[in-house]
CSV table of C-alpha atoms in Angstrom, one decimal:
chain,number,residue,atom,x,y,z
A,1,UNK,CA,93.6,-62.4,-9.8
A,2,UNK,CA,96.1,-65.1,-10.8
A,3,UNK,CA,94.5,-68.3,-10.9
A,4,UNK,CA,91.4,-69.4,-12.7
A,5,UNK,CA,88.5,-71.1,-9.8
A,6,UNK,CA,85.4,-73.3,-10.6
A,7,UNK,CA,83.3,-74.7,-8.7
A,8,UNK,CA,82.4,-78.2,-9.9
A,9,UNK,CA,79.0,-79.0,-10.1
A,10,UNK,CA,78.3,-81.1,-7.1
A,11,UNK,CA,80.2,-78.6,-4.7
A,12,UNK,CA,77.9,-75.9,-6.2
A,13,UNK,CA,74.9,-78.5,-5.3
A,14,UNK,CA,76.6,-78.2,-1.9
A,15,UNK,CA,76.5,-74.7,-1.1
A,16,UNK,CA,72.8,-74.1,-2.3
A,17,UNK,CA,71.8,-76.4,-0.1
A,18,UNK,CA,73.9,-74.6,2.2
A,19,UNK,CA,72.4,-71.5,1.5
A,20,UNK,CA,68.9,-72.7,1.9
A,21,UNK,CA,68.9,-72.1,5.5
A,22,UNK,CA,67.6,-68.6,5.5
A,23,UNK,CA,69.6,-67.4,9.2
A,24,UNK,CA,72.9,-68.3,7.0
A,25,UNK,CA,72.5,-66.8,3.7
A,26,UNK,CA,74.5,-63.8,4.4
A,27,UNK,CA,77.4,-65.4,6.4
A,28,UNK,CA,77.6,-68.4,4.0
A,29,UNK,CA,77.5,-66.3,0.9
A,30,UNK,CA,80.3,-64.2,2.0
A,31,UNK,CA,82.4,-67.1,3.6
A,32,UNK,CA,81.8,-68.1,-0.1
A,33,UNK,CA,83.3,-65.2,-1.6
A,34,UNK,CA,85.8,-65.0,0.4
A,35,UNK,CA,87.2,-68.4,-0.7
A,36,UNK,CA,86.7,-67.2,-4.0
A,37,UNK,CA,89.0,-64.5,-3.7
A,38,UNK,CA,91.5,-66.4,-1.8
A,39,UNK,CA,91.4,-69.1,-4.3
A,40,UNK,CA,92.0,-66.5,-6.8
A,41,UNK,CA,94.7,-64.8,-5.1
A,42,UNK,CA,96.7,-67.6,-4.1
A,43,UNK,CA,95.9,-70.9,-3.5
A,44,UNK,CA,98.3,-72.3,-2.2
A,45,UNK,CA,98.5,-69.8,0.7
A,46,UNK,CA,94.9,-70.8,1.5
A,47,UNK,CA,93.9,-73.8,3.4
A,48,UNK,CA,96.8,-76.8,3.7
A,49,UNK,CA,97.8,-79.8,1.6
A,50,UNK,CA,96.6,-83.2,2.4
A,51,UNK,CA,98.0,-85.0,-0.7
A,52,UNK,CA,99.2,-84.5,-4.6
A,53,UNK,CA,97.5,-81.5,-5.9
A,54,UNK,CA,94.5,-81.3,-3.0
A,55,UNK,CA,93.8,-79.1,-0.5
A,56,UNK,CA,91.6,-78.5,2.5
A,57,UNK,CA,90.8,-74.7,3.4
A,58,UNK,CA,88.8,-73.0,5.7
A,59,UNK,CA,86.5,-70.0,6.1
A,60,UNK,CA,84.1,-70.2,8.6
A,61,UNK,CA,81.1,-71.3,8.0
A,62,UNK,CA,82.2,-72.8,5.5
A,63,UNK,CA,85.2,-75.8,4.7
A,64,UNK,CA,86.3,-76.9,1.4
A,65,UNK,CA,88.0,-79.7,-0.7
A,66,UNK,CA,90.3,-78.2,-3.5
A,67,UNK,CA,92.8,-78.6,-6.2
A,68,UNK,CA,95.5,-76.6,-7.3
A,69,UNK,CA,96.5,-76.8,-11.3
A,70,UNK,CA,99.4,-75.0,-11.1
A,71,UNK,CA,100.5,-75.7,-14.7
A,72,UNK,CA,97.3,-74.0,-16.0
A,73,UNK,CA,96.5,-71.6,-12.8
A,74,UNK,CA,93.2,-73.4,-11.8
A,75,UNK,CA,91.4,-73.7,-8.5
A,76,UNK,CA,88.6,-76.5,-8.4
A,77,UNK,CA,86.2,-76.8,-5.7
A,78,UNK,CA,85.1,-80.5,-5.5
A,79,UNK,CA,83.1,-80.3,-2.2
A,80,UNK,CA,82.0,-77.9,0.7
A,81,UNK,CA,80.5,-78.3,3.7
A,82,UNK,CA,78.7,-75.9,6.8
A,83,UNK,CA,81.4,-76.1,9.8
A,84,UNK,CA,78.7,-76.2,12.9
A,85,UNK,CA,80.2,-73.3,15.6
């Protein structure tokens, strides 16, 4: 893994609530991990810019806003949200 992620607290908020719909735990959870690992892995091959250092990326259920510190290898999760399909 070369990049550091966190999860700021209200995008954490975001995903339990998320997660408190019983029929989604397991998809949402491991759309969650997923990004993690993405995140981890490469950043900036995950999702697409929309401006400076932020990102939007994608894994279904599941979308996220995100920055990239390059200088110190950090992924932030500011927000996420349930993608209705």
């Amino acid at each position: 893994m070369n990049y550091r992620v966190f999860w700021a607290p209200q995008a954490e908020k975001q995903l339990e609530a998320i997660l408190q719909n019983p029929t989604e735990q397991v998809r949402v959870a491991a759309a969650a991990r997923r990004i993690d690992e993405c995140l981890a892995n490469g950043p900036l091959a995950f999702g697409e810019s929309r401006y400076d250092t932020m990102r939007v990326g994608f894994e279904l259920p599941l979308g996220i806003d995100y920055e990239v510190l390059q200088d110190v290898r950090t992924a932030i999760v500011y927000h996420v949200w349930r993608i209705d399909s």
